[in-house]
PDB file of N, CA and C in Angstrom:
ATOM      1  N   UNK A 254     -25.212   6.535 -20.988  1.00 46.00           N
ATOM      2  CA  UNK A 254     -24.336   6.905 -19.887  1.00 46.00           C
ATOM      3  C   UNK A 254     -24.660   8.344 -19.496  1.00 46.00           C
ATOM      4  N   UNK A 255     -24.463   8.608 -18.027  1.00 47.00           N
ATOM      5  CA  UNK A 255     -25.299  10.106 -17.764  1.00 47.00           C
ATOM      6  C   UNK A 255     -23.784  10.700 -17.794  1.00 47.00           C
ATOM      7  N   UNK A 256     -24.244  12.437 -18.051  1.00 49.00           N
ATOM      8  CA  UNK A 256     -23.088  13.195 -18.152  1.00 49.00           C
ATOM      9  C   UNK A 256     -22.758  13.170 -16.633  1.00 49.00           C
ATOM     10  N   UNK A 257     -23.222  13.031 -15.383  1.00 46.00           N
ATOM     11  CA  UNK A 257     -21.976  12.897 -14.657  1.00 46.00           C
ATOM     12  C   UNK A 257     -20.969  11.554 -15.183  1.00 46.00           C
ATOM     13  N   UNK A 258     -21.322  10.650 -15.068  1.00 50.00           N
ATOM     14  CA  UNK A 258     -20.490   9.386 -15.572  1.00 50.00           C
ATOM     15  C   UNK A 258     -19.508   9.724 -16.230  1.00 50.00           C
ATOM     16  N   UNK A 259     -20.058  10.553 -17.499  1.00 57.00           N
ATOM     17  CA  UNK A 259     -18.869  10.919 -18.208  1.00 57.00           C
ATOM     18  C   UNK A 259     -17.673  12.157 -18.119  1.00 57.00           C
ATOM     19  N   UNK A 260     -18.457  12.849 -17.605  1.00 62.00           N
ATOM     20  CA  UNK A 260     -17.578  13.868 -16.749  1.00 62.00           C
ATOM     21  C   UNK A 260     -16.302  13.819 -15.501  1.00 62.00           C
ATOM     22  N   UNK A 261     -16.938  12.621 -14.626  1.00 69.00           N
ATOM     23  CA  UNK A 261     -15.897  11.778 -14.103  1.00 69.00           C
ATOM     24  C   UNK A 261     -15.100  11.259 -14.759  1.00 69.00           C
ATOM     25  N   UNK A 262     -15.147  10.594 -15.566  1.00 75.00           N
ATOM     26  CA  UNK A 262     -13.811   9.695 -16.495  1.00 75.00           C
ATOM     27  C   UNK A 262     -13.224  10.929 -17.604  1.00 75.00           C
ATOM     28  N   UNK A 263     -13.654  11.856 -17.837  1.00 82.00           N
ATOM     29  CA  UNK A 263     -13.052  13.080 -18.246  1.00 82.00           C
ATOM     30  C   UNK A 263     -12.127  13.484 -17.539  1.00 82.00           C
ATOM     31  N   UNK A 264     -12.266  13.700 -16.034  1.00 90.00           N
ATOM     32  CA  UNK A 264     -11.826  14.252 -14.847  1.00 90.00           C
ATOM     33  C   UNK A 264     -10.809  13.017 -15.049  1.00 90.00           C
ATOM     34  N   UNK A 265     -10.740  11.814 -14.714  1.00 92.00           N
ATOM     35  CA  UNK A 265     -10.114  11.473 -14.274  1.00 92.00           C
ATOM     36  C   UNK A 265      -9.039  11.126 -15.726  1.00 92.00           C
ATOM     37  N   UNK A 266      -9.241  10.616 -16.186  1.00 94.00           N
ATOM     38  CA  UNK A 266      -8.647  10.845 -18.355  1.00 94.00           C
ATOM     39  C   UNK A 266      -7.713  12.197 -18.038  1.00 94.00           C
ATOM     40  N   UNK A 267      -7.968  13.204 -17.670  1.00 94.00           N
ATOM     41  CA  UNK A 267      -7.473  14.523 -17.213  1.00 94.00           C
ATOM     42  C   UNK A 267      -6.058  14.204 -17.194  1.00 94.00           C
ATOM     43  N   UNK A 268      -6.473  13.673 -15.375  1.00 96.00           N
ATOM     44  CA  UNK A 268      -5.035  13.756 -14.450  1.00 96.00           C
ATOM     45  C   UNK A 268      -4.430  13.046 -14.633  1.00 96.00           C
ATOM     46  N   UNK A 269      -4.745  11.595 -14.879  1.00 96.00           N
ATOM     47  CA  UNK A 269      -3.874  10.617 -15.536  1.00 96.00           C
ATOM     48  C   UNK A 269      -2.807  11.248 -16.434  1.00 96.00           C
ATOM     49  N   UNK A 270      -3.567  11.770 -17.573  1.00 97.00           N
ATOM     50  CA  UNK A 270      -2.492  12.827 -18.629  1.00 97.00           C
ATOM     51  C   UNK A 270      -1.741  13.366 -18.045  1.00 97.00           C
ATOM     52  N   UNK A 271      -1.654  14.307 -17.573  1.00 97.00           N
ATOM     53  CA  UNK A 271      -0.906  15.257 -16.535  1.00 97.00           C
ATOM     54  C   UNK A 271      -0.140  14.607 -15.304  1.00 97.00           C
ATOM     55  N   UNK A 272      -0.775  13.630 -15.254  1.00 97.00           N
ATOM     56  CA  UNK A 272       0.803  13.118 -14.038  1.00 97.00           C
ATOM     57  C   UNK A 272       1.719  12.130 -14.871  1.00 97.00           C
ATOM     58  N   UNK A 273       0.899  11.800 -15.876  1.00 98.00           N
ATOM     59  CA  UNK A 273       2.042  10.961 -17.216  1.00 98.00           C
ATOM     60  C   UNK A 273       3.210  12.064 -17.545  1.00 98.00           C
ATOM     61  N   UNK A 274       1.989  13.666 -17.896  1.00 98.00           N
ATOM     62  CA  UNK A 274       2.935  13.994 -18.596  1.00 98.00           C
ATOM     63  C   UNK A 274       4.103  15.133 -17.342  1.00 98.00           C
ATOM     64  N   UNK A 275       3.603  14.696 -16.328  1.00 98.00           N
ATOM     65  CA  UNK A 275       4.865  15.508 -15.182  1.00 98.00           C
ATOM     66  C   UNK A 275       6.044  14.698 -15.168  1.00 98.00           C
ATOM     67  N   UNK A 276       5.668  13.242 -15.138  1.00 98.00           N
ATOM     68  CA  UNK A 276       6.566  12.271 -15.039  1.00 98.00           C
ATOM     69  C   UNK A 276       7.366  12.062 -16.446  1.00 98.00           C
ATOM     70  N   UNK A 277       6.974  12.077 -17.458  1.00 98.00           N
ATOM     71  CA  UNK A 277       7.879  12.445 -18.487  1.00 98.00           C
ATOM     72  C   UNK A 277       8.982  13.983 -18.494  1.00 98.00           C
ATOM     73  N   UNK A 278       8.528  14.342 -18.282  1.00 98.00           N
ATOM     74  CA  UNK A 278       9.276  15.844 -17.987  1.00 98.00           C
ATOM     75  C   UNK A 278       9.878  16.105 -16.863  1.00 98.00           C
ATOM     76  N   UNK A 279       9.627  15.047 -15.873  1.00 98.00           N
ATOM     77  CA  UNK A 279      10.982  14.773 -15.259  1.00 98.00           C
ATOM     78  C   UNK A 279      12.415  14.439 -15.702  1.00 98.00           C
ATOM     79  N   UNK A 280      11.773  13.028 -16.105  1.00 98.00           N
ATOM     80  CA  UNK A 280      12.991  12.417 -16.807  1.00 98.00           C
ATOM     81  C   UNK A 280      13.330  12.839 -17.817  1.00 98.00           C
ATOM     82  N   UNK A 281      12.896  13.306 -18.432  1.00 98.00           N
ATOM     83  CA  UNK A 281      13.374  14.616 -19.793  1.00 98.00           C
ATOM     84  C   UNK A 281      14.266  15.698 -19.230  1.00 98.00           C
ATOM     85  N   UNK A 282      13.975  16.200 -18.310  1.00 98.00           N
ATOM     86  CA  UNK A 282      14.638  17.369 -17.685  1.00 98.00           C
ATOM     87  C   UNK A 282      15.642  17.047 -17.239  1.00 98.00           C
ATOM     88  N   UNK A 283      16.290  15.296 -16.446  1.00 98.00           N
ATOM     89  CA  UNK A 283      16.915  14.872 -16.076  1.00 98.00           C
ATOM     90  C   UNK A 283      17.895  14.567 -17.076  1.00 98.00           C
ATOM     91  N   UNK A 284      17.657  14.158 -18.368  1.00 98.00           N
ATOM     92  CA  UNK A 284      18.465  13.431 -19.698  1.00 98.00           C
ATOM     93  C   UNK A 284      18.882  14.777 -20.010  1.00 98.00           C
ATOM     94  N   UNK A 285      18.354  15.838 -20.199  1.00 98.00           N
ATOM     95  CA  UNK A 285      18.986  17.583 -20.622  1.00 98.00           C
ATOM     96  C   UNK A 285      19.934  17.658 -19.484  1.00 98.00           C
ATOM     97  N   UNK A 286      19.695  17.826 -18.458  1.00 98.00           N
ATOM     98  CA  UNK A 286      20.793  18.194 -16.853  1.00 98.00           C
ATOM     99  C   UNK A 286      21.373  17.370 -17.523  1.00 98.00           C
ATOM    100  N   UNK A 287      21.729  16.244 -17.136  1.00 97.00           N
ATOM    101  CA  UNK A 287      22.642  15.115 -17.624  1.00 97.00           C
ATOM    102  C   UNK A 287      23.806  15.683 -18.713  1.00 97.00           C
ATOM    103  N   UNK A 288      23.174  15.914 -20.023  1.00 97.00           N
ATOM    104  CA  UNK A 288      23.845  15.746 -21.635  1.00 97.00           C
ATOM    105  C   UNK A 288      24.987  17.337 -21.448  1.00 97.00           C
ATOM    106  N   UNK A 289      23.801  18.428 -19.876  1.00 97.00           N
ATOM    107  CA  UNK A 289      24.278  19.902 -20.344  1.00 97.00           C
ATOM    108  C   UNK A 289      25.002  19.466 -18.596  1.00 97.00           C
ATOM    109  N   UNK A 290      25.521  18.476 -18.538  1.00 96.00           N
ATOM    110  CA  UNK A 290      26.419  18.859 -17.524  1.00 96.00           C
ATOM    111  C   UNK A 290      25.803  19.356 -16.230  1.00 96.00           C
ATOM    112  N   UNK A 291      24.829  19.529 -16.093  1.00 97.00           N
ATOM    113  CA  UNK A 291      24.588  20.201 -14.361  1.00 97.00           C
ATOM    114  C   UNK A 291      25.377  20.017 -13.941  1.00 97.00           C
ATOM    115  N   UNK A 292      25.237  21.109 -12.583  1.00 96.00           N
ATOM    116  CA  UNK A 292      25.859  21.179 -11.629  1.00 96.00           C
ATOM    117  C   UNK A 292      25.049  20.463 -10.254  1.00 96.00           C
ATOM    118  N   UNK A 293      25.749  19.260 -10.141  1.00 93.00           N
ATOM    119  CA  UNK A 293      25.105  18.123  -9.184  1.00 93.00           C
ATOM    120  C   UNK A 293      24.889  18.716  -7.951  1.00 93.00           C
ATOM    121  N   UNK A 294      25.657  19.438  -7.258  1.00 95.00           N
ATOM    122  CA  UNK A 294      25.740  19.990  -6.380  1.00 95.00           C
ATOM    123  C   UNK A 294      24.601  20.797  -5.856  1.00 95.00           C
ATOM    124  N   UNK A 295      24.078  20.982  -7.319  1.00 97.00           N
ATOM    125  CA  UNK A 295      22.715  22.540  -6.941  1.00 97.00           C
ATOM    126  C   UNK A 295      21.231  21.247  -6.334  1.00 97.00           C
ATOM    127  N   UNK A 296      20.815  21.601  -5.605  1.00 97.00           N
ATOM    128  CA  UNK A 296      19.755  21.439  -4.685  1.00 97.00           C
ATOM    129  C   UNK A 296      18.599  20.831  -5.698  1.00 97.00           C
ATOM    130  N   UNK A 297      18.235  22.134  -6.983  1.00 97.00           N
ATOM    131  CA  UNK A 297      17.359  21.403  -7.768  1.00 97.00           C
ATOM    132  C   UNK A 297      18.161  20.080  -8.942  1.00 97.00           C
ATOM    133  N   UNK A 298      18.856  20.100  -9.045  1.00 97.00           N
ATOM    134  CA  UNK A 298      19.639  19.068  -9.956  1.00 97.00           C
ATOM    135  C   UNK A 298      19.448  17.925  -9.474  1.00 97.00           C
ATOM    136  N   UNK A 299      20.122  17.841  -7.805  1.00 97.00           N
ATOM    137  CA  UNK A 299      19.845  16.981  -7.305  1.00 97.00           C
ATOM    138  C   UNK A 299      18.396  15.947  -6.630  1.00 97.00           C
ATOM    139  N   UNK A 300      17.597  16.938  -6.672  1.00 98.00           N
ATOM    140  CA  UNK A 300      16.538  16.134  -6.883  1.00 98.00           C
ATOM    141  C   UNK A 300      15.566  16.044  -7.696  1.00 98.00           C
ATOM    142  N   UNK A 301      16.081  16.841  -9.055  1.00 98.00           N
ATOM    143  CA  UNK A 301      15.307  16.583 -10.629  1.00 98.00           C
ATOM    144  C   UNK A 301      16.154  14.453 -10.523  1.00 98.00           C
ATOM    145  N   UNK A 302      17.583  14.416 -10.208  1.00 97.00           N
ATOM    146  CA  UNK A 302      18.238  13.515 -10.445  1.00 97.00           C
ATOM    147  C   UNK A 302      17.442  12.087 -10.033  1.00 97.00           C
ATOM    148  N   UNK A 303      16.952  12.606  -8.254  1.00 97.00           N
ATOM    149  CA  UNK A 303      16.340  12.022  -7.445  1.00 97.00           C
ATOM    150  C   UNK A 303      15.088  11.024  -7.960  1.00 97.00           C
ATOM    151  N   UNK A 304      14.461  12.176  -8.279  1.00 98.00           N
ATOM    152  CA  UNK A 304      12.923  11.699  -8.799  1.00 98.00           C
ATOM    153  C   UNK A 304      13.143  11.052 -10.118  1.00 98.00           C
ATOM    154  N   UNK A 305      14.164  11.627 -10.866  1.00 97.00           N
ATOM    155  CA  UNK A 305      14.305  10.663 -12.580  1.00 97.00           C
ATOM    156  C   UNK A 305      14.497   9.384 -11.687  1.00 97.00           C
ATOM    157  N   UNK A 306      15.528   9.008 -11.213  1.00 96.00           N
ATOM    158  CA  UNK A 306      16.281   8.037 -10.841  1.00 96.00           C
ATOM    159  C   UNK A 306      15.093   6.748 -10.142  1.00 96.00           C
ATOM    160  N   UNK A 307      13.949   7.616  -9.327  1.00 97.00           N
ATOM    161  CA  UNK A 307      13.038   6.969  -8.739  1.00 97.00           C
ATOM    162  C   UNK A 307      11.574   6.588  -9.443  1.00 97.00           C
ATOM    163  N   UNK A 308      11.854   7.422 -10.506  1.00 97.00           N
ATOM    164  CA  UNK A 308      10.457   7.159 -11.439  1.00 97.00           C
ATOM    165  C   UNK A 308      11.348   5.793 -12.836  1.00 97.00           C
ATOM    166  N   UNK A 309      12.919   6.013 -13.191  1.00 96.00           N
ATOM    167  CA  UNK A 309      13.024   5.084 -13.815  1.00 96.00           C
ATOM    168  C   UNK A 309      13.846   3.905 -13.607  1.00 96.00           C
ATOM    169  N   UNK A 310      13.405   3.102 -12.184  1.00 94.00           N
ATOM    170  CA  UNK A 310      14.045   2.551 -11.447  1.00 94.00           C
ATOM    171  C   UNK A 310      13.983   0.929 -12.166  1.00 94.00           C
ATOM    172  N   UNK A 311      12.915   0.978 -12.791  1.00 94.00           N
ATOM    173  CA  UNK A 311      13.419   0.163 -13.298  1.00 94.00           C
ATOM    174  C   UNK A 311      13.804  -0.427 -14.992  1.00 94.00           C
ATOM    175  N   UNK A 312      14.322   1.139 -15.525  1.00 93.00           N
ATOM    176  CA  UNK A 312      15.149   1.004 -16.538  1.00 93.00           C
ATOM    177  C   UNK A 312      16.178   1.726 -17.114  1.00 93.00           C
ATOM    178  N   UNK A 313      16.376   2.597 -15.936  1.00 83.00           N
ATOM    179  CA  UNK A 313      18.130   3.764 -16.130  1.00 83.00           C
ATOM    180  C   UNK A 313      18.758   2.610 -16.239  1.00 83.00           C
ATOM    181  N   UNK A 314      19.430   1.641 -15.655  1.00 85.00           N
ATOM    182  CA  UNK A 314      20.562   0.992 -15.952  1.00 85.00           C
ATOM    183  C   UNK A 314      20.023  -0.556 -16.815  1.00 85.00           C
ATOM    184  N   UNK A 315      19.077  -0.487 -17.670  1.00 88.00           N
ATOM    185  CA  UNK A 315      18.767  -1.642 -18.671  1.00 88.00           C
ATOM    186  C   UNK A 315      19.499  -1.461 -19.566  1.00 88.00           C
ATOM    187  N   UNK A 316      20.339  -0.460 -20.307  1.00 88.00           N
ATOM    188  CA  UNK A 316      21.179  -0.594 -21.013  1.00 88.00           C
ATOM    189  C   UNK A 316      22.945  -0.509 -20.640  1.00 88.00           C
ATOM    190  N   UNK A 317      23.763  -1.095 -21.671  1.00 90.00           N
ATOM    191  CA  UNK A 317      24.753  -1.276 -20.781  1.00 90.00           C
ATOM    192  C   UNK A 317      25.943  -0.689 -22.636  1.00 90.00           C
ATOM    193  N   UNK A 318      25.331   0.235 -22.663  1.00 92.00           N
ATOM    194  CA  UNK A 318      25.901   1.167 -23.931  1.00 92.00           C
ATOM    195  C   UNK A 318      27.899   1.546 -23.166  1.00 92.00           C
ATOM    196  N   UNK A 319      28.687   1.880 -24.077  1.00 93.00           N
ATOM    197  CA  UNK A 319      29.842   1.999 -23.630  1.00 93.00           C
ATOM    198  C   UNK A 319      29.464   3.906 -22.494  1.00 93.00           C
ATOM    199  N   UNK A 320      29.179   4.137 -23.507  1.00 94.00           N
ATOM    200  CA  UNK A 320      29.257   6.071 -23.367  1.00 94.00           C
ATOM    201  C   UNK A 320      27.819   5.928 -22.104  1.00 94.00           C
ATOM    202  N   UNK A 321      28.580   6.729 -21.489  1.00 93.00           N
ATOM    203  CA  UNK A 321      27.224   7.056 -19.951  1.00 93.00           C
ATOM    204  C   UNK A 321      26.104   7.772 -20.325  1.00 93.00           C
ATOM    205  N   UNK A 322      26.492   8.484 -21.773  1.00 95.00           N
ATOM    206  CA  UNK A 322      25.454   9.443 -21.842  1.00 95.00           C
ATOM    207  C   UNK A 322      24.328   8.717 -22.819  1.00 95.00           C
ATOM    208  N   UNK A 323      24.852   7.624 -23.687  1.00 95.00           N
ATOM    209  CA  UNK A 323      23.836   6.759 -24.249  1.00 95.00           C
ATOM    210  C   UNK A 323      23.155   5.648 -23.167  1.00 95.00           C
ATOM    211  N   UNK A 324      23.719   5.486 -22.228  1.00 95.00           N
ATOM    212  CA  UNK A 324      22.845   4.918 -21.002  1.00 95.00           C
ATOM    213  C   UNK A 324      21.587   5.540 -20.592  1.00 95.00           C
ATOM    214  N   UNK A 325      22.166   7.251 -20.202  1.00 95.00           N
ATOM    215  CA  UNK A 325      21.578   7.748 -19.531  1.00 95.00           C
ATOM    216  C   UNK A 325      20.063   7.768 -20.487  1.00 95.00           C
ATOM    217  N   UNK A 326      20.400   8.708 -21.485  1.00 96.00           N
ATOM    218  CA  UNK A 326      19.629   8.642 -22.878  1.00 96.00           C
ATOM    219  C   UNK A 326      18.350   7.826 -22.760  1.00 96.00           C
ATOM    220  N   UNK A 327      18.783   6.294 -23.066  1.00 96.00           N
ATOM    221  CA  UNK A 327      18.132   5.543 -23.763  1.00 96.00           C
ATOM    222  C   UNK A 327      17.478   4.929 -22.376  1.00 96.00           C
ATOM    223  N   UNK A 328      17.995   4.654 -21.110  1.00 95.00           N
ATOM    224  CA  UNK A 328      17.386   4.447 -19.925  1.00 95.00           C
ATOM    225  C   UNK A 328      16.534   5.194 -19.701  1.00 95.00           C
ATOM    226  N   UNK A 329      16.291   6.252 -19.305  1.00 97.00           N
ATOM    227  CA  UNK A 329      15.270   7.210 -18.573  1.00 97.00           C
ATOM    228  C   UNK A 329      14.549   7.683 -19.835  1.00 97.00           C
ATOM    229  N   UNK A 330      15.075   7.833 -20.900  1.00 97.00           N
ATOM    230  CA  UNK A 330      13.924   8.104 -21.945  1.00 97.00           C
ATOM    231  C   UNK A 330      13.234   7.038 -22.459  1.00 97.00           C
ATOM    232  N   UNK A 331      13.535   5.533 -22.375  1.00 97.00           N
ATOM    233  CA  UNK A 331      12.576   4.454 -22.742  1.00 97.00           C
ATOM    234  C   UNK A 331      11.523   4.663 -21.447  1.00 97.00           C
ATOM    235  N   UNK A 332      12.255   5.057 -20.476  1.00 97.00           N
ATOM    236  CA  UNK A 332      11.265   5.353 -19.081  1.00 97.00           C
ATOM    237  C   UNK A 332      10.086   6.359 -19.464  1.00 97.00           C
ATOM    238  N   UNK A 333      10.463   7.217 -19.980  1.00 98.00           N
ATOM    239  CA  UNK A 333       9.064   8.993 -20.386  1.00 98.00           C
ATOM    240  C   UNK A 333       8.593   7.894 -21.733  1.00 98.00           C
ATOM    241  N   UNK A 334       9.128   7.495 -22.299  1.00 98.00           N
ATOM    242  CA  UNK A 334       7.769   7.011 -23.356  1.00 98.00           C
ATOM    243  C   UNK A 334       7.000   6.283 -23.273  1.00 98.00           C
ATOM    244  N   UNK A 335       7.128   5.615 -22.217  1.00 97.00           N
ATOM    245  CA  UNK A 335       6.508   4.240 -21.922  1.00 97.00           C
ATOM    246  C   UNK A 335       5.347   4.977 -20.517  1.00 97.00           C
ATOM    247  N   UNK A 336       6.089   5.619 -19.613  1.00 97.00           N
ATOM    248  CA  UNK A 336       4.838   6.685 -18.863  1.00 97.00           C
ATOM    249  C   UNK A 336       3.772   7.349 -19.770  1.00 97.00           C
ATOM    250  N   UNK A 337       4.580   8.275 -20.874  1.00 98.00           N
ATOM    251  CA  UNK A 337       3.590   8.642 -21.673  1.00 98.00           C
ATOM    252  C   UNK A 337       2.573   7.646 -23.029  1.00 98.00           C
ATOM    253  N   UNK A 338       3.069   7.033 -22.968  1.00 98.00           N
ATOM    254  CA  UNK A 338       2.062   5.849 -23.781  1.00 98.00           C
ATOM    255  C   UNK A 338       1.010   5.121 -22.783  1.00 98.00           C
ATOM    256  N   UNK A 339       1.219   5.158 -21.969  1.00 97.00           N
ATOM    257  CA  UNK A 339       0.174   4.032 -21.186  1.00 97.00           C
ATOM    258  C   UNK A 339      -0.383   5.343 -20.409  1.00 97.00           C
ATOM    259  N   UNK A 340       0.367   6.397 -19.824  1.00 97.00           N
ATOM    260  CA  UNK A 340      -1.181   7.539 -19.538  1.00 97.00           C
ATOM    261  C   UNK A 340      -1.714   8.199 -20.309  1.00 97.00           C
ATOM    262  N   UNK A 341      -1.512   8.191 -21.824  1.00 97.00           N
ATOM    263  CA  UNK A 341      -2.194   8.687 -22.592  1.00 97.00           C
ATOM    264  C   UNK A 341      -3.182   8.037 -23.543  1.00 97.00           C
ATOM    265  N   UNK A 342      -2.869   6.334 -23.659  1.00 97.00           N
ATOM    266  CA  UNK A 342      -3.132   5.414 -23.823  1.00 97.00           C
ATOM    267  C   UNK A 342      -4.387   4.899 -22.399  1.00 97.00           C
ATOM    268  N   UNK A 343      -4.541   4.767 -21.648  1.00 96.00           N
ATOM    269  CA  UNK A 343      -5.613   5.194 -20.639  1.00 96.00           C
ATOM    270  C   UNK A 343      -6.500   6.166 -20.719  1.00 96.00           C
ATOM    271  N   UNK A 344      -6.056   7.028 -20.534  1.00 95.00           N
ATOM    272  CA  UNK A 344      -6.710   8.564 -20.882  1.00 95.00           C
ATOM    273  C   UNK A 344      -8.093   8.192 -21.919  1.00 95.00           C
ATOM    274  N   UNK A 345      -7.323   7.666 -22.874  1.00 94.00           N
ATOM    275  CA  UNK A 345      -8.137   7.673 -23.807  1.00 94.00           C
ATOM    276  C   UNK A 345      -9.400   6.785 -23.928  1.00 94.00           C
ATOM    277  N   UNK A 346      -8.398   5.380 -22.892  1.00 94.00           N
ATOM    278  CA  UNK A 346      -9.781   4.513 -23.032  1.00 94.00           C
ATOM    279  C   UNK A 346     -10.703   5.319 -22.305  1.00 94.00           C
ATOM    280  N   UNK A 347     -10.265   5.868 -21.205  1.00 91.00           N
ATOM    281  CA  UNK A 347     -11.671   6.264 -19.894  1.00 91.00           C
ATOM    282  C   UNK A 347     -12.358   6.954 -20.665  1.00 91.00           C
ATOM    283  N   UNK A 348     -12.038   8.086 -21.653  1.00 89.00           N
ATOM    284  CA  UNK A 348     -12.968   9.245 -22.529  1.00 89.00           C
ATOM    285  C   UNK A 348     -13.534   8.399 -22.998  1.00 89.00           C
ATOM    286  N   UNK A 349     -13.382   7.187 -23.727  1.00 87.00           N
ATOM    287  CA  UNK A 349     -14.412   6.620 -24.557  1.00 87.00           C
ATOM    288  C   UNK A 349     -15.717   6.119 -23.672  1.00 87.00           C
ATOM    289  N   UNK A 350     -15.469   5.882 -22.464  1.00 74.00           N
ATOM    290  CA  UNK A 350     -16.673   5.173 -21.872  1.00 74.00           C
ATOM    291  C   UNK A 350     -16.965   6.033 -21.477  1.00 74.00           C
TER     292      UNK A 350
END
């Protein structure tokens, strides 16, 4: 395989990582706002809220826990591990080839 070849799937192994790991740290940032109370009102809250809400659309409300905050929790954070397993889990295959 020529080093461009591999330099590309480096490159791209890269960003994959890095938009896994933006998208985890969304919803991370969102489950902290959440637990510490933000203030909904503030501009960035509301669309840290936005983007969690739109990146874990389809598993913020898969659990149906009594307490909102074990919803919130276990929803949007099964959401960041599962982003970060499969872009880091990628990542890795592309480096190998």
């Amino acid at each position: 395989m020529s080093s461009t070849t591999r330099s590309g799937s480096g490159s791209a192994a890269t960003i994959i990582v890095v938009i896994a790991d933006i998208m985890a740290f969304i919803l991370g940032l969102w489950i902290l706002m959440y637990l510490l109370d933000a203030n909904r009102a503030n501009e960035l809250v509301d669309f840290i809220q936005d983007a969690a809400r739109w990146l874990a659309g389809w598993s913020y409300d898969l659990f149906t826990f009594d307490e909102a905050w074990a919803r919130v929790v276990c929803g949007y954070g099964l959401a960041a591990i599962v982003y970060l397993f499969i872009g880091h889990a990628l990542a890795s295959r592309l480096r190998r080839h």
